[in-house]
Coordinates of C-alpha atoms and ligand atoms in Angstrom, one line a residue:
M390 CA 61.0 156.9 39.6
A391 CA 60.2 160.6 40.2
G392 CA 59.1 161.4 43.7
G393 CA 55.4 161.5 44.1
A394 CA 54.7 160.1 40.7
Q395 CA 52.8 156.8 40.2
P396 CA 55.3 153.9 40.3
L397 CA 55.6 152.3 36.9
L398 CA 55.0 148.5 36.7
C399 CA 55.9 146.2 33.8
G400 CA 53.6 143.3 33.0
I401 CA 54.4 140.5 30.6
E402 CA 51.8 137.9 29.6
L403 CA 53.6 134.9 28.0
G404 CA 50.9 133.4 25.8
G405 CA 50.7 130.4 23.5
T406 CA 50.6 132.5 20.4
K407 CA 51.8 135.9 21.5
C408 CA 53.5 137.7 24.4
V409 CA 52.0 141.0 25.6
C410 CA 54.3 143.5 27.3
L411 CA 52.7 146.4 29.0
L412 CA 53.7 149.4 31.1
G413 CA 51.1 150.4 33.7
T414 CA 50.3 151.5 37.2
P415 CA 49.1 149.6 40.4
E416 CA 45.6 151.0 39.6
G417 CA 45.5 149.0 36.4
E418 CA 46.0 151.9 34.1
I419 CA 47.9 150.7 30.9
R420 CA 50.3 153.3 29.6
T421 CA 51.6 151.4 26.7
Q422 CA 51.5 147.9 25.3
V423 CA 53.5 145.9 22.7
S424 CA 53.1 142.3 21.5
V425 CA 55.6 139.9 20.1
P426 CA 54.8 136.5 18.6
T427 CA 55.7 133.5 20.8
G428 CA 58.3 131.8 18.7
R429 CA 59.7 128.3 18.7
D430 CA 63.0 129.7 20.0
P431 CA 62.3 130.8 23.5
D432 CA 65.6 132.6 23.9
D433 CA 64.8 134.7 20.8
T434 CA 61.3 135.6 22.1
L435 CA 62.5 136.4 25.6
R436 CA 65.3 138.6 24.2
R437 CA 62.8 140.5 22.1
I438 CA 60.8 141.1 25.3
E439 CA 64.0 142.2 27.0
G440 CA 64.6 144.7 24.3
I441 CA 61.2 146.2 24.7
L442 CA 61.6 146.5 28.5
R443 CA 65.1 148.1 28.1
G444 CA 63.7 150.7 25.8
W445 CA 60.9 151.5 28.3
S446 CA 63.3 151.8 31.2
V447 CA 65.5 154.2 29.3
A448 CA 62.5 156.3 28.4
H449 CA 60.6 156.1 31.7
G450 CA 63.0 155.0 34.4
A451 CA 63.4 151.7 36.3
F452 CA 60.3 149.6 37.0
A453 CA 59.0 149.4 40.5
A454 CA 58.2 145.7 39.8
I455 CA 57.9 143.3 37.0
G456 CA 55.0 140.8 36.8
V457 CA 55.1 137.8 34.5
A458 CA 51.9 135.7 33.9
S459 CA 52.9 132.7 31.8
F460 CA 51.4 129.7 30.2
G461 CA 52.2 126.6 32.1
P462 CA 52.7 124.2 33.6
L463 CA 54.9 126.4 35.7
E464 CA 56.9 125.6 38.9
L465 CA 55.6 128.1 41.5
R466 CA 57.0 126.6 44.8
R467 CA 59.4 129.2 46.0
G468 CA 61.8 126.6 47.6
S469 CA 62.0 124.5 44.4
A470 CA 65.3 124.4 42.4
N471 CA 63.0 124.6 39.4
Y472 CA 61.1 127.7 40.6
G473 CA 59.9 129.8 37.6
R474 CA 60.6 127.1 35.0
I475 CA 58.0 125.9 32.5
G476 CA 57.2 122.2 32.8
A477 CA 56.1 119.7 30.1
T478 CA 54.3 121.9 27.7
P479 CA 53.1 120.8 24.2
K480 CA 54.4 124.2 23.1
E481 CA 57.4 123.3 21.0
G482 CA 60.8 124.4 22.4
W483 CA 59.5 125.8 25.7
T484 CA 59.7 122.8 28.1
D485 CA 62.2 123.6 30.9
V486 CA 62.6 127.3 30.0
D487 CA 63.7 129.3 33.1
V488 CA 61.4 132.2 32.9
A489 CA 62.1 133.6 36.4
G490 CA 65.8 133.2 35.9
F491 CA 65.8 135.1 32.6
F492 CA 64.2 138.2 34.1
N493 CA 65.9 138.0 37.5
R494 CA 69.3 137.9 35.8
R495 CA 68.6 141.0 33.7
F496 CA 66.4 143.3 35.8
E497 CA 66.7 144.6 39.3
G498 CA 63.8 144.8 41.6
R499 CA 60.9 142.7 42.4
L500 CA 59.7 140.0 40.1
G501 CA 56.2 138.5 40.5
L502 CA 55.4 135.3 38.7
T503 CA 52.3 133.2 38.2
T504 CA 50.4 131.4 35.5
D505 CA 48.4 133.2 32.9
V506 CA 45.1 132.0 34.3
I507 CA 45.9 132.8 37.9
G508 CA 47.1 136.2 36.8
A509 CA 43.8 136.8 34.9
A510 CA 41.8 135.7 38.0
L511 CA 43.8 138.2 40.1
A512 CA 43.0 140.9 37.6
E513 CA 39.3 140.0 37.6
A514 CA 39.4 140.2 41.4
R515 CA 41.0 143.7 41.4
W516 CA 39.3 145.3 38.4
G517 CA 36.7 142.9 36.9
A518 CA 33.8 140.6 37.5
A519 CA 35.2 139.0 40.6
R520 CA 35.5 142.1 42.7
G521 CA 34.7 141.4 46.4
L522 CA 34.8 137.7 46.0
T523 CA 37.1 135.4 48.0
D524 CA 36.3 132.2 46.1
F525 CA 35.9 132.0 42.4
A526 CA 37.2 130.4 39.2
Y527 CA 38.4 132.1 36.0
V528 CA 38.2 129.7 33.1
T529 CA 39.7 130.4 29.7
V530 CA 38.7 128.5 26.6
G531 CA 41.1 129.3 23.8
T532 CA 44.1 127.4 22.4
G533 CA 43.8 125.3 25.6
V534 CA 41.4 125.3 28.5
G535 CA 42.8 126.7 31.7
V536 CA 41.4 127.5 35.1
G537 CA 42.7 130.0 37.7
L538 CA 41.2 128.9 40.9
I539 CA 41.0 131.3 43.9
A540 CA 39.9 130.0 47.3
A541 CA 39.9 131.9 50.6
G542 CA 41.3 134.9 48.6
R543 CA 44.4 133.1 47.4
P544 CA 45.3 131.0 44.3
V545 CA 44.9 127.3 45.1
A546 CA 48.4 125.8 45.3
G547 CA 49.3 122.4 46.4
W548 CA 52.5 120.7 45.3
H549 CA 51.5 122.2 41.9
H550 CA 49.0 124.7 40.6
P551 CA 45.7 122.9 39.7
E552 CA 45.2 122.0 36.0
L553 CA 41.5 121.7 35.8
G554 CA 41.3 122.1 32.1
H555 CA 42.5 118.5 32.0
V556 CA 39.9 116.9 34.2
R557 CA 38.0 114.0 32.6
V558 CA 34.3 114.5 32.1
Q559 CA 31.2 112.5 31.4
R560 CA 30.6 112.4 27.7
L561 CA 27.4 113.4 26.0
P562 CA 25.5 110.2 25.2
G563 CA 26.3 109.1 21.6
D564 CA 29.6 111.1 21.4
S565 CA 32.6 108.8 21.1
W566 CA 35.0 111.2 19.3
P567 CA 38.4 110.4 21.0
G568 CA 39.3 114.1 21.8
A569 CA 42.4 116.1 20.9
C570 CA 44.5 116.3 24.1
P571 CA 47.9 114.7 23.5
F572 CA 47.9 113.6 27.1
H573 CA 44.3 112.5 27.8
G574 CA 42.3 112.5 24.6
D575 CA 38.8 113.5 25.8
C576 CA 39.6 115.7 28.8
V577 CA 37.9 119.1 28.8
E578 CA 40.7 120.7 26.8
G579 CA 40.6 117.8 24.4
L580 CA 36.9 118.4 23.8
A581 CA 36.4 122.2 24.1
S582 CA 39.6 124.1 23.1
G583 CA 39.7 125.9 19.8
P584 CA 42.0 123.4 18.3
A585 CA 39.8 120.5 19.5
I586 CA 36.7 122.1 17.9
E587 CA 38.6 122.5 14.7
A588 CA 40.0 118.9 14.8
R589 CA 36.5 117.6 15.3
S590 CA 34.6 119.7 12.8
G591 CA 37.3 120.2 10.2
A592 CA 36.5 123.9 10.0
A593 CA 37.8 127.0 11.7
A594 CA 35.8 127.5 14.9
G595 CA 34.9 131.0 13.9
T596 CA 33.1 129.7 10.7
L597 CA 30.7 127.3 12.6
P598 CA 27.2 128.7 12.8
A599 CA 25.7 129.1 16.3
D600 CA 23.3 126.2 15.7
S601 CA 26.1 123.8 14.8
P602 CA 25.8 120.6 16.9
V603 CA 29.5 121.0 17.8
W604 CA 28.5 123.8 20.3
D605 CA 26.3 121.4 22.2
L606 CA 29.3 119.2 22.7
V607 CA 31.5 122.0 23.7
A608 CA 28.9 123.5 26.1
H609 CA 28.4 120.0 27.7
A610 CA 32.1 119.6 28.4
L611 CA 32.3 123.1 29.9
A612 CA 29.2 122.5 32.0
Q613 CA 30.8 119.3 33.3
L614 CA 33.9 121.3 34.2
A615 CA 31.7 123.8 36.0
H616 CA 30.0 120.9 37.9
T617 CA 33.5 119.7 39.1
L618 CA 34.4 123.3 40.1
V619 CA 31.2 123.7 42.1
L620 CA 31.7 120.5 44.0
A621 CA 35.5 120.9 44.5
T622 CA 35.7 124.4 46.0
A623 CA 32.2 125.9 45.9
P624 CA 33.2 129.1 44.1
Q625 CA 30.9 132.1 44.6
R626 CA 31.1 132.7 40.8
I627 CA 32.6 131.1 37.7
L628 CA 34.0 133.4 35.0
I629 CA 34.3 131.8 31.5
G630 CA 36.1 133.6 28.7
G631 CA 39.0 133.1 26.2
G632 CA 38.9 133.3 22.4
V633 CA 36.2 130.6 22.0
V634 CA 33.6 131.6 24.6
S635 CA 34.1 135.4 24.1
A636 CA 33.4 134.9 20.3
Q637 CA 30.5 132.5 21.0
P638 CA 28.6 134.1 23.9
H639 CA 25.6 131.8 23.2
L640 CA 27.6 129.1 24.9
L641 CA 27.1 130.8 28.3
A642 CA 23.4 130.0 28.5
R643 CA 24.0 126.5 27.4
I644 CA 26.7 126.0 30.0
R645 CA 24.4 127.3 32.7
E646 CA 21.7 125.0 31.7
G647 CA 24.1 122.0 31.4
L648 CA 25.4 122.8 34.9
R649 CA 21.8 123.0 36.3
L650 CA 20.9 119.7 34.8
S651 CA 24.1 118.0 35.8
L652 CA 23.8 119.1 39.5
N653 CA 20.2 118.0 39.4
G654 CA 19.1 119.9 42.4
Y655 CA 22.1 119.0 44.6
L656 CA 23.5 122.3 46.1
R657 CA 21.4 125.4 45.5
I658 CA 23.8 127.4 43.4
E659 CA 20.9 129.3 41.8
E660 CA 20.8 131.2 45.1
V661 CA 24.5 132.1 45.3
A662 CA 24.7 135.1 42.9
G663 CA 21.0 135.8 42.5
G664 CA 20.5 133.2 39.8
L665 CA 22.6 131.2 37.4
D666 CA 22.9 134.2 35.0
G667 CA 25.0 135.9 37.7
Y668 CA 26.8 132.7 38.6
V669 CA 28.3 131.7 35.3
V670 CA 29.4 134.9 33.6
L671 CA 31.8 136.4 31.1
P672 CA 35.0 137.9 32.5
G673 CA 34.5 141.6 33.2
L674 CA 37.8 142.5 31.6
G675 CA 37.2 140.6 28.4
V676 CA 40.3 139.8 26.4
R677 CA 42.3 142.3 28.6
A678 CA 42.1 139.9 31.6
G679 CA 45.3 138.1 30.5
P680 CA 47.6 141.2 30.0
L681 CA 46.0 142.9 33.1
G682 CA 46.8 139.7 35.0
A683 CA 50.5 140.3 34.4
L684 CA 50.0 143.9 35.8
A685 CA 48.1 142.5 38.8
V686 CA 51.1 140.2 39.6
A687 CA 53.5 143.2 39.3
A688 CA 51.2 145.2 41.6
D689 CA 51.3 142.4 44.2
A690 CA 55.1 142.1 43.9
Y691 CA 55.4 145.9 44.4
A692 CA 53.1 145.9 47.4
A693 CA 55.1 143.1 48.9
A694 CA 58.4 144.8 48.3
P695 CA 60.4 146.1 51.3
G696 CA 61.1 149.8 51.5
P697 CA 58.8 152.8 51.4
T698 CA 55.2 152.0 52.1
P699 CA 53.3 151.9 48.8
P700 CA 50.6 154.5 48.5
E701 CA 47.2 153.3 49.7
S702 CA 44.8 152.6 46.8
A703 CA 41.4 154.0 47.3
Ligands
ADP1466 P1 45.2 131.8 23.6 O1 44.5 130.7 24.3 O2 46.4 131.4 22.8 O3 45.4 133.0 24.6 P2 42.6 132.8 22.6 O4 42.1 132.8 24.0 O5 42.5 134.1 21.8 O6 44.2 132.4 22.6 O7 41.9 131.7 21.8 C1 42.4 131.3 20.5 C2 41.4 130.2 20.0 O8 40.1 130.8 19.8 C3 41.8 129.6 18.7 O9 42.1 128.3 19.0 C4 40.5 129.7 17.8 O10 40.2 128.4 17.4 C5 39.5 130.2 18.7 N1 38.6 131.2 18.0 C6 39.1 132.3 17.4 N2 38.0 132.9 16.8 C7 36.9 132.2 17.2 C8 35.5 132.3 16.9 N3 35.0 133.3 16.2 N4 34.7 131.4 17.4 C9 35.1 130.4 18.2 N5 36.4 130.2 18.4 C10 37.3 131.1 17.9
ZN1467 ZN1 44.3 116.8 28.8

């Protein structure tokens, strides 16, 4: 790193369908970005990412820190022998993959690691729609349903990171479709993820018109999730994005209304963010929340690194 220059951070978002590698700064400026498909052979995918990083470090110098934001479940307890390993994922070939070990063995310097949704939440807190908030939820509705939950300024972490996409919810009366989650059937992910919508309707989600009854069912499941979030940690705001909701923004109003009806006057959330329209919102960073999440994790790892004090950000 040249003296006085911005430190260069490397972010890697390991996603269900693709992995996004980016080079950027602690201010969230992306210098360059490359994607590789997430293959069935994790070693092959990770080695392709390694090749991209090696090329960048030859061209630009060593990274000040690397941040990885990965699909989960992921072991995040520092003291665990399995730290940084992926747990029981439906993603073929990836169960037990040692993500932290792979990067730690190959690159010097600090490695930050978290889940894709916690990373995206941290990016929204730094640069997006959760700036200034200490308690909020980032929900993504895409290939799966995931929630990055921040409470008192930190990701919620018990013996494991929360997996609120899999909570069971009350069904819309008359709907008895069994759901698509391989573990739980009709959990939120089993009802509202892109693949669930496609399994139920038999059509690509993007081809369903906005007045399709399927969207009422999806909005209902997501409103029920929001109900649980409100009651569990009283977030100051709920951000909902991902491939499904960002392509179907009409869902937002339906989720707000479903949440209002479900809470039924219990807790005055309408007063929290100046109304429900400001309480359940799209992410400020849009589809960049995920990749920027990896950069936010790298920025945190850099700030925590021993050595010269990092420059103050304005
Ligand atoms: P990932 O969860 O892998 O990061 P995305 O958040 O991009 O991916 O979400 C991908 C999902 O979005 C797919 O399952 C697909 O069904 C859904 N999707 C893609 N386009 C649309 C659309 N126009 N309307 C609704 N859903 C869509
Ligand atoms: Zn489930």
